[in-house]
Short mmCIF file of C-alpha atoms in Angstrom, two decimals:
data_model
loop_
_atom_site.label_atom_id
_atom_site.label_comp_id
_atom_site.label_asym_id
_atom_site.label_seq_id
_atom_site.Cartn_x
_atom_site.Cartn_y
_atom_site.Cartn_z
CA UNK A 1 -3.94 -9.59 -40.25
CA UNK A 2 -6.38 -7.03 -41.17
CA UNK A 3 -10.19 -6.14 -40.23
CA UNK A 4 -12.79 -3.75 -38.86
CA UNK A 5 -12.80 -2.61 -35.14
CA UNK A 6 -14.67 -0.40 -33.46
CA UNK A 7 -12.60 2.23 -31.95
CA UNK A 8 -15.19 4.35 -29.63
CA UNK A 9 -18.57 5.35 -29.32
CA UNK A 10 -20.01 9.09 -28.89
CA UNK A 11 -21.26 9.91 -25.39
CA UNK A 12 -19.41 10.12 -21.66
CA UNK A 13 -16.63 7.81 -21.26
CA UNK A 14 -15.37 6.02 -18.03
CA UNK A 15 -12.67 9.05 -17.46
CA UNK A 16 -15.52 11.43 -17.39
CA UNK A 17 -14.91 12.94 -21.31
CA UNK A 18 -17.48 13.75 -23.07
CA UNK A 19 -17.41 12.75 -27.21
CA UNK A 20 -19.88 14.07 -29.46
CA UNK A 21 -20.81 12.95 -32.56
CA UNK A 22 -19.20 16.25 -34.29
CA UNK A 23 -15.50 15.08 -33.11
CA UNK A 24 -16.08 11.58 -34.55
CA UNK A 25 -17.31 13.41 -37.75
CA UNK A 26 -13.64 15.47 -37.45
CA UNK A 27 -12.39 12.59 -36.97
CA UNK A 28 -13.09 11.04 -40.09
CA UNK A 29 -13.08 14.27 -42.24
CA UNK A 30 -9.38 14.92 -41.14
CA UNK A 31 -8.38 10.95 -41.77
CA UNK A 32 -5.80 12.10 -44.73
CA UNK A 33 -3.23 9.44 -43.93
CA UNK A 34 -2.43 5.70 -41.72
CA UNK A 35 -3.15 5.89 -38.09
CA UNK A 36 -0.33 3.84 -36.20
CA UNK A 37 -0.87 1.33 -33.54
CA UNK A 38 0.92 1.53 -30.63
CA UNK A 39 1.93 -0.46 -27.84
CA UNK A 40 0.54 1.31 -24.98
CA UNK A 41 -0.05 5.34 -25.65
CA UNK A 42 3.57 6.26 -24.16
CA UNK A 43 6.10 5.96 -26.49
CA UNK A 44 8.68 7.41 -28.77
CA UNK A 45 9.77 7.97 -32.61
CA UNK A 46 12.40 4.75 -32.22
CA UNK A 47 9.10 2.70 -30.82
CA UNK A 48 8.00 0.61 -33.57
CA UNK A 49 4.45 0.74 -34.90
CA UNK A 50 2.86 -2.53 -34.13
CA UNK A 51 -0.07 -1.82 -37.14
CA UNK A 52 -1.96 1.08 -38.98
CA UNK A 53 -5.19 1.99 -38.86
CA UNK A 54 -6.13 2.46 -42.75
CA UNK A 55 -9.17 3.52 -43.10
CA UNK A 56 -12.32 5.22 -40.78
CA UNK A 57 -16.24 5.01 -40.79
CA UNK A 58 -18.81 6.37 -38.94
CA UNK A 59 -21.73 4.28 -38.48
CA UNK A 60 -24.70 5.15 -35.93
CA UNK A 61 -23.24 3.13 -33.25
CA UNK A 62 -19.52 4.68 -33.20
CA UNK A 63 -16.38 5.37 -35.02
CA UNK A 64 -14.75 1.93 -37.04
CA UNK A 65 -11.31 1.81 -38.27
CA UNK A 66 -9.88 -0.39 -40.65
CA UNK A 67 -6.84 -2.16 -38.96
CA UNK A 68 -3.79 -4.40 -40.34
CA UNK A 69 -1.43 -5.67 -38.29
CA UNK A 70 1.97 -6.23 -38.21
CA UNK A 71 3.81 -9.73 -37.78
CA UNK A 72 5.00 -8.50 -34.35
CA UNK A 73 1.27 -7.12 -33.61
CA UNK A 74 -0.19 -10.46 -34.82
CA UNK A 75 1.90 -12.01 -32.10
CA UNK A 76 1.18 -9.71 -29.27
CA UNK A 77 -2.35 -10.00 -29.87
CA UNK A 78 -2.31 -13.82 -30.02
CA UNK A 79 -0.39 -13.85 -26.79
CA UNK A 80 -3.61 -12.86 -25.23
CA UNK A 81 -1.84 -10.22 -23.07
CA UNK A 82 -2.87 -7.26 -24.92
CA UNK A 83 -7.05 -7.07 -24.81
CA UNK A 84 -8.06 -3.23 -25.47
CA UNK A 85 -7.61 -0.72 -27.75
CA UNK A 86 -7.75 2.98 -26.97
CA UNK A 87 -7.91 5.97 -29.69
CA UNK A 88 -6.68 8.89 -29.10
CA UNK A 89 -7.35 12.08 -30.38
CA UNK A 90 -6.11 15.64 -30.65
CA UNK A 91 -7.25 19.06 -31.79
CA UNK A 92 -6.28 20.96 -34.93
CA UNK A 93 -5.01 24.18 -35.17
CA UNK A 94 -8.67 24.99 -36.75
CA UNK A 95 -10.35 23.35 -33.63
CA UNK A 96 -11.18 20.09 -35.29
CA UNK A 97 -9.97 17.31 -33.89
CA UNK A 98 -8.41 14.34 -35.17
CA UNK A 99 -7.77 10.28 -34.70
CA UNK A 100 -3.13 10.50 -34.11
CA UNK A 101 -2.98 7.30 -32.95
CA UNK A 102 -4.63 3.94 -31.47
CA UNK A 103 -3.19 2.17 -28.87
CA UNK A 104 -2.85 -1.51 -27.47
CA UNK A 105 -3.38 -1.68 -23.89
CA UNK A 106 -2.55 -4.65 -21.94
CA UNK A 107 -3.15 -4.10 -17.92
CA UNK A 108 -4.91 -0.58 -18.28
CA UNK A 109 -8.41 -0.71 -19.25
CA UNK A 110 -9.20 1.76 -22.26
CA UNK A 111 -11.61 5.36 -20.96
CA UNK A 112 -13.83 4.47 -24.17
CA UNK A 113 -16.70 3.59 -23.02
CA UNK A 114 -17.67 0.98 -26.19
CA UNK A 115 -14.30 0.20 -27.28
CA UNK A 116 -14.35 -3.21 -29.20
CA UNK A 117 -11.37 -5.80 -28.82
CA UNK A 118 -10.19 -6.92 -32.37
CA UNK A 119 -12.70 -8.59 -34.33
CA UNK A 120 -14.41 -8.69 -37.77
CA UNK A 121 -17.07 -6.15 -38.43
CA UNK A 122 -18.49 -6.09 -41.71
CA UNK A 123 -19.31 -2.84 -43.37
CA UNK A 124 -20.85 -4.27 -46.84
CA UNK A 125 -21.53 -7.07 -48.56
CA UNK A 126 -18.73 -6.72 -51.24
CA UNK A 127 -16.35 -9.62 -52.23
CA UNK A 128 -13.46 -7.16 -52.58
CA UNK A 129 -13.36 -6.27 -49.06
CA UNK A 130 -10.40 -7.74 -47.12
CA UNK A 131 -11.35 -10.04 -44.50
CA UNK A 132 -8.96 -11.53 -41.81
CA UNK A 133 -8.82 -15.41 -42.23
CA UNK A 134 -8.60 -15.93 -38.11
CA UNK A 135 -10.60 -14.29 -35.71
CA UNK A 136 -8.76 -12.87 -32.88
CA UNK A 137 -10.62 -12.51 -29.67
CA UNK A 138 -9.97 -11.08 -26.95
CA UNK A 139 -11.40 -12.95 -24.38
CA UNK A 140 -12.15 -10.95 -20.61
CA UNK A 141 -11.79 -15.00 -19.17
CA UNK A 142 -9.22 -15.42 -16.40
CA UNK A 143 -6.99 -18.33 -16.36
CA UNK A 144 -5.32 -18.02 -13.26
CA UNK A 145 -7.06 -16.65 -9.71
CA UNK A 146 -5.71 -16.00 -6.49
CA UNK A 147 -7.86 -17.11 -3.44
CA UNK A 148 -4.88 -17.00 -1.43
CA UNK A 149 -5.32 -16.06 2.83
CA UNK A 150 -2.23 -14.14 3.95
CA UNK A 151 -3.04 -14.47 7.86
CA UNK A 152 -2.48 -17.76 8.73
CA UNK A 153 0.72 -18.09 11.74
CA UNK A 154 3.99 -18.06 10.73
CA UNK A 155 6.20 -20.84 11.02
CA UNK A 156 9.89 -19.43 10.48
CA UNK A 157 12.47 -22.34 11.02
CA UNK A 158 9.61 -25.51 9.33
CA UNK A 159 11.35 -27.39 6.66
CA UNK A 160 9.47 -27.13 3.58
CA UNK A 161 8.35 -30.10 1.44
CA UNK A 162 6.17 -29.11 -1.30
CA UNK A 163 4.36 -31.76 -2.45
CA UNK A 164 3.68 -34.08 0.93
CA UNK A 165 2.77 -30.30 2.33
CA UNK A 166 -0.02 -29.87 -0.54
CA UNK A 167 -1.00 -33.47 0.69
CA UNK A 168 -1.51 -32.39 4.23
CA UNK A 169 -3.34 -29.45 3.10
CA UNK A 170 -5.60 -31.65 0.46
CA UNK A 171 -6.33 -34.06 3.54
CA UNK A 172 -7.14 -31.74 6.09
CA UNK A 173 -9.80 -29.01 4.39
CA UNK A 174 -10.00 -30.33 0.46
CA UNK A 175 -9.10 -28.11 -2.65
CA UNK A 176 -11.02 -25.29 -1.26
CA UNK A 177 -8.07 -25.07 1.53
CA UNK A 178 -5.39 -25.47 -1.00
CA UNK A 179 -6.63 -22.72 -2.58
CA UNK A 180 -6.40 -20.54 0.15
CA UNK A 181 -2.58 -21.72 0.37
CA UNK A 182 -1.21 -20.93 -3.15
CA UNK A 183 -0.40 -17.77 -5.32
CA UNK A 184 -2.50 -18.92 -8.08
CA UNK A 185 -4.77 -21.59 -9.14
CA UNK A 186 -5.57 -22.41 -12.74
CA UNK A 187 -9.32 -22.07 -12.96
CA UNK A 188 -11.46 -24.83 -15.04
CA UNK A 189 -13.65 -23.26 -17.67
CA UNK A 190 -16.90 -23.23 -15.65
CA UNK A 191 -15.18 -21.80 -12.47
CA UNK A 192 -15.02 -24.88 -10.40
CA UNK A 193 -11.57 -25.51 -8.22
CA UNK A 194 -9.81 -28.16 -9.75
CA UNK A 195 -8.82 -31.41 -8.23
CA UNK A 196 -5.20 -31.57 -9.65
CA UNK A 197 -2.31 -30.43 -7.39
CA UNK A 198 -0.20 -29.22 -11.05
CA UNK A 199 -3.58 -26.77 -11.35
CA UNK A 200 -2.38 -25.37 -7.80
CA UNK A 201 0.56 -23.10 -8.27
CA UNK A 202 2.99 -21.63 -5.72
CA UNK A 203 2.04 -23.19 -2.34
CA UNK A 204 3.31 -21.59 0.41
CA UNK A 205 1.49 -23.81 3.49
CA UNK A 206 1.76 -26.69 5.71
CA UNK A 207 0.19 -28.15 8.79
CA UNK A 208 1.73 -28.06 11.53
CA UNK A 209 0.33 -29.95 14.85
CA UNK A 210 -2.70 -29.97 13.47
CA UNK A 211 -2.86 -25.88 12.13
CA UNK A 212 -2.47 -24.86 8.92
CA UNK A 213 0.98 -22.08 8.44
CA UNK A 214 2.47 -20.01 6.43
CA UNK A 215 6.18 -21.23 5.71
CA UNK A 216 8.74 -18.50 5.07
CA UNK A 217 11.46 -20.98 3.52
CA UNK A 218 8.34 -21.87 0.83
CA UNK A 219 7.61 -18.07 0.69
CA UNK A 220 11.46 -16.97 0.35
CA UNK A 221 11.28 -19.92 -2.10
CA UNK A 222 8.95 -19.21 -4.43
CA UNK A 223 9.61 -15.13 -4.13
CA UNK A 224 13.01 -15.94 -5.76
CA UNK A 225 11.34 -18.32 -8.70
CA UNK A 226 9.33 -15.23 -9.15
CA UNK A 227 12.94 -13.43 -9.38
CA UNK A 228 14.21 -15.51 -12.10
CA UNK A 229 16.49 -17.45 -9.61
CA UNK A 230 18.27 -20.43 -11.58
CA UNK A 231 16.60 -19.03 -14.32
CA UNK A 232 13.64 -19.25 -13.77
CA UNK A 233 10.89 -18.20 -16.12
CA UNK A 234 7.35 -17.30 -14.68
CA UNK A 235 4.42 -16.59 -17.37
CA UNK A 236 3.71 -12.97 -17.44
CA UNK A 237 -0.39 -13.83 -16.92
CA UNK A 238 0.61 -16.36 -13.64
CA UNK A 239 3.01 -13.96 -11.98
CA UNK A 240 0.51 -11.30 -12.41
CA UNK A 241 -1.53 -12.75 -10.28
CA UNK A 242 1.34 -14.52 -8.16
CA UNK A 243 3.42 -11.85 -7.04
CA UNK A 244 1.39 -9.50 -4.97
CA UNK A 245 0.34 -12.41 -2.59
CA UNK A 246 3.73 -13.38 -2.22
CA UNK A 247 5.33 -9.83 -1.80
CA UNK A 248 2.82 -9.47 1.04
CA UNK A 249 3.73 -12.73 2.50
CA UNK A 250 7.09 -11.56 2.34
CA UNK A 251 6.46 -8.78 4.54
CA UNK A 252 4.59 -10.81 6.92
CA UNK A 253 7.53 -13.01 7.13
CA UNK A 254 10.10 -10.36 8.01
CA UNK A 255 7.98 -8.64 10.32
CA UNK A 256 7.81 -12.07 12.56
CA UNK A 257 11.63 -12.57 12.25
CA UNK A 258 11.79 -8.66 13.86
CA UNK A 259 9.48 -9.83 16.28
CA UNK A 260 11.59 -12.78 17.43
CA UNK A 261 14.97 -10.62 17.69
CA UNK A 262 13.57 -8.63 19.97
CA UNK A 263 12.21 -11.41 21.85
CA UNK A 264 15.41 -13.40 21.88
CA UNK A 265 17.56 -9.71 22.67
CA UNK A 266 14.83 -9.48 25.74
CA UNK A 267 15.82 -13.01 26.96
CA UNK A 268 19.38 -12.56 27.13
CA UNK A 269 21.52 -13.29 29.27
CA UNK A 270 18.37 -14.56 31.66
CA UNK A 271 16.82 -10.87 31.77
CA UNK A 272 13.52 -9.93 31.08
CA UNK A 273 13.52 -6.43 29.71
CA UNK A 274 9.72 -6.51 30.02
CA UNK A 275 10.21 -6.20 33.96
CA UNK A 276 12.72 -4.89 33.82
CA UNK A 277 10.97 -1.94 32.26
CA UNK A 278 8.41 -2.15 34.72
CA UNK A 279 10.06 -1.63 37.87
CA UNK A 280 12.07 1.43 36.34
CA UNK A 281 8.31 2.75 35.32
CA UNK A 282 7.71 2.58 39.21
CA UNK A 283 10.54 3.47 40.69
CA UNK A 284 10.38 6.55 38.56
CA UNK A 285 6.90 7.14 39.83
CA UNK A 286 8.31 6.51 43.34
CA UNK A 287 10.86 9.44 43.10
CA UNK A 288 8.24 11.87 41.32
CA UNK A 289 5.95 11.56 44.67
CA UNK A 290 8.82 11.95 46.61
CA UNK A 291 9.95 15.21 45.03
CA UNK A 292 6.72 16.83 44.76
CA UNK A 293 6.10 15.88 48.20
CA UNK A 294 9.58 17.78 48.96
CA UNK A 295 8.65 20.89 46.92
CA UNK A 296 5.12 21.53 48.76
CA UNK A 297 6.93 20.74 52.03
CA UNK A 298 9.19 23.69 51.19
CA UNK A 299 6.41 25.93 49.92
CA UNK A 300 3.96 25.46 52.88
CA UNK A 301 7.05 27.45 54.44
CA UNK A 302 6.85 30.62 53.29
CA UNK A 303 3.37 30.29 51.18
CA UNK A 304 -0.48 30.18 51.88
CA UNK A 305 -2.28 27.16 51.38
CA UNK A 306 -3.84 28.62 48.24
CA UNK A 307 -0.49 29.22 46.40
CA UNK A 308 0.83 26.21 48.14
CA UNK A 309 -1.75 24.15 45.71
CA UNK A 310 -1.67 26.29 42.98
CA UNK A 311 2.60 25.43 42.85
CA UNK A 312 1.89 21.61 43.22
CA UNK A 313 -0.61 21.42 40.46
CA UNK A 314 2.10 23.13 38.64
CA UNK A 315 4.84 20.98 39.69
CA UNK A 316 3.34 17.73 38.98
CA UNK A 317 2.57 19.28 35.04
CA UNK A 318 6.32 19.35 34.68
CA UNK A 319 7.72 17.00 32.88
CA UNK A 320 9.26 13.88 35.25
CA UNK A 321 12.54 12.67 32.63
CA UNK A 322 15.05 10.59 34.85
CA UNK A 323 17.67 10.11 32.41
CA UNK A 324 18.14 13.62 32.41
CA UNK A 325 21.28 15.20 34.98
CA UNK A 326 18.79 16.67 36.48
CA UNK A 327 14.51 17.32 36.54
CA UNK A 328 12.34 19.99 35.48
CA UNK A 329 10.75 19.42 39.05
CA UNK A 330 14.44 19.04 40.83
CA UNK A 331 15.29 22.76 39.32
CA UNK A 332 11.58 24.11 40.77
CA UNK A 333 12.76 23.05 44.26
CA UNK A 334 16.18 24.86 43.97
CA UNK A 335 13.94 28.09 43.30
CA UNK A 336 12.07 27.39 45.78
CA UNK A 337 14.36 27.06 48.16
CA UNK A 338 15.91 30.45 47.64
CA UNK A 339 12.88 32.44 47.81
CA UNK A 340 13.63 33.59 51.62
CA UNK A 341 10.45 33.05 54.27
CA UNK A 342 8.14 36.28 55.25
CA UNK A 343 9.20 38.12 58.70
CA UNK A 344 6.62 36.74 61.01
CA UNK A 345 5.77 38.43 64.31
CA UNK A 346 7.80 38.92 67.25
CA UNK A 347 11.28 38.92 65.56
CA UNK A 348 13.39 41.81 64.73
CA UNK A 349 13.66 43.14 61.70
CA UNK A 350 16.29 46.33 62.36
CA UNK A 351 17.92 48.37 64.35
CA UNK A 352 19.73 51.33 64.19
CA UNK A 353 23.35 51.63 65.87
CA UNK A 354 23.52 55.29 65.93
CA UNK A 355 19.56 55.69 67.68
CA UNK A 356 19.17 55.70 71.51
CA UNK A 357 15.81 54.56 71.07
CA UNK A 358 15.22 51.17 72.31
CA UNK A 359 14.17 48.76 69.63
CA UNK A 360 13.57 45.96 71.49
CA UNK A 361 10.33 46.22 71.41
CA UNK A 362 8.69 43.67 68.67
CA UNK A 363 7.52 45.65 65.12
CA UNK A 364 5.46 43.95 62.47
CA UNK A 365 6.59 43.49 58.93
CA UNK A 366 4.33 43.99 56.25
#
């Protein structure tokens, strides 16, 4: 298979480069052998070359190359998987640059801003120029589109029936709803949802009492086809598409099973850890007042009311942890408790055993 392409045009491409029309003159000046085309633009020397690209011309519109393809390129561009072709260049120990390789792209879009797919483009008007007999397109139409809606409720012990499900789904909201319940459907040409449950692929709904849900044995289902289970052999294009939707639905489904565990672990044996969580909350709030109502009791002893309030607003910004041995709060009072009360007036502070003098009467400590 052999024709014209053309490779890329001069100006700013969609990675932000810049190519001028001096490089794509390099390019072609430096052209001194085949060009090989790749599969992709990582690979190695035991990677096979999939084509060459013969021969280069610079027109005013961008920079052509002369392709032939392989047998096994012929077949992965008529699988329709590979679209794009990217050239890549590099510079020359002179500065010049020049065209090393061009490379088939399949999901990446190429930077080249007017990269062609693989088509004939005529140069002249000469009967010896090679012509391919079949036109290869590569066509930017997609087969298969996902309209799928990954919130509906979860249903995780439903039985799953596939096609009576699609049924219920058909009868209750029309192809438009069973689109929103597959991986995939197969478009028509002009866009239009088709009315053909084999057009539908991968459903993953029923209804349920009247509501439409996602069910996880048709999601675990259909996540192992995707797998290969028994198997199983998914087109590339289809699971493309598929897979995402079902990986998320996936996630969805084993986030409800965690939800239920802990639902069923709060249930056992007939106790609600939800209340049970809320009377510890206030029974732990119950002992907090009760200890800082302890500590200011203690510190209206042998403090003034100023420091009194300045220790419970400090108190009550300690933290209040009951599963430790003992709290931050239950170790202030212990200091507290120590700190011995000022003389007050009337008692005796001293006296001395060997002095006559009679210290009975009262003295005021300071």
């Amino acid at each position: 298979m052999m024709g014209w392409v053309r490779l890329i045009s001069e100006g700013l491409q969609r990675n932000g480069l810049k190519i001028t029309k001096k490089e794509l003159e390099d390019a072609v000046k430096n052209f001194n052998h085949p060009v090989p085309i790749t599969i992709g633009h990582v690979f190695s020397d035991r990677a096979p070359a999939v084509g060459f690209i013969e021969e280069v011309k610079l027109k005013e519109d961008g920079l052509y190359g002369k392709y032939k393809l392989s047998p096994l390129g012929q077949v992965l561009v008529a699988s329709n998987n590979y679209k794009n072709l990217s050239a890549s260049f590099r510079r020359k120990p002179d500065g010049t640059w020049y065209l090393h390789h061009v490379a088939l792209l399949g999901a990446m879009p190429p930077a080249g801003e007017n990269a062609e797919p693989i088509k004939i483009v005529e140069f002249s008007n000469s009967q010896e120029e090679e012509s391919i007999e079949i036109e290869v397109s590569f066509a930017n139409t997609v087969k298969y589109k996902s309209f799928a809606k990954t919130d509906y409720p979860i249903c995780l012990d439903c039985e799953w029936e596939k096609d009576s499900a699609m049924k219920r789904i058909v009868e209750k909201g029309g192809w438009e709803l069973l689109s929103k319940c597959v991986g995939a459907v197969e478009i028509e040409e002009d866009g239009k949802l088709p009315e053909s449950f084999s057009r539908y692929k991968f459903p993953y709904c029923d209804v349920v009492n009247g509501e439409v849900r996602i069910i996880a044995k048709a999601v675990s289902s259909g996540l192992a086809y995707l797998n290969g289970a028994r198997g199983a052999k998914v087109e590339p294009e289809l699971e493309k598409v598929v897979r995402p939707v079902f990986e998320k639905l996936m996630q969805r489904v084993q986030e409800e099973k965690q939800k239920q565990e802990k639902k069923e672990m709060s249930n056992k044996g007939g106790v609600n850890m939800e209340e049970l969580q809320k009377k510890l909350k206030t029974l732990e709030e119950r002992l907090a007042k009760e200890k800082l109502e302890r500590l200011e009791e203690i510190a209206q002893k042998k403090f003034s009311n100023d420091v009194v309030k300045e220790i419970v607003e400090f108190a009550s910004s300690l933290p209040m942890d009951f599963s430790q041995e003992e709290t931050c709060i239950g170790k202030f009072i212990k200091i507290l408790e120590k700190i011995p009360a000022p003389v007050k007036e009337g008692k005796m502070e001293f006296s001395n055993p060997d002095d006559d003098s009679d210290f009975s009467d009262t003295v005021k400590a300071f």
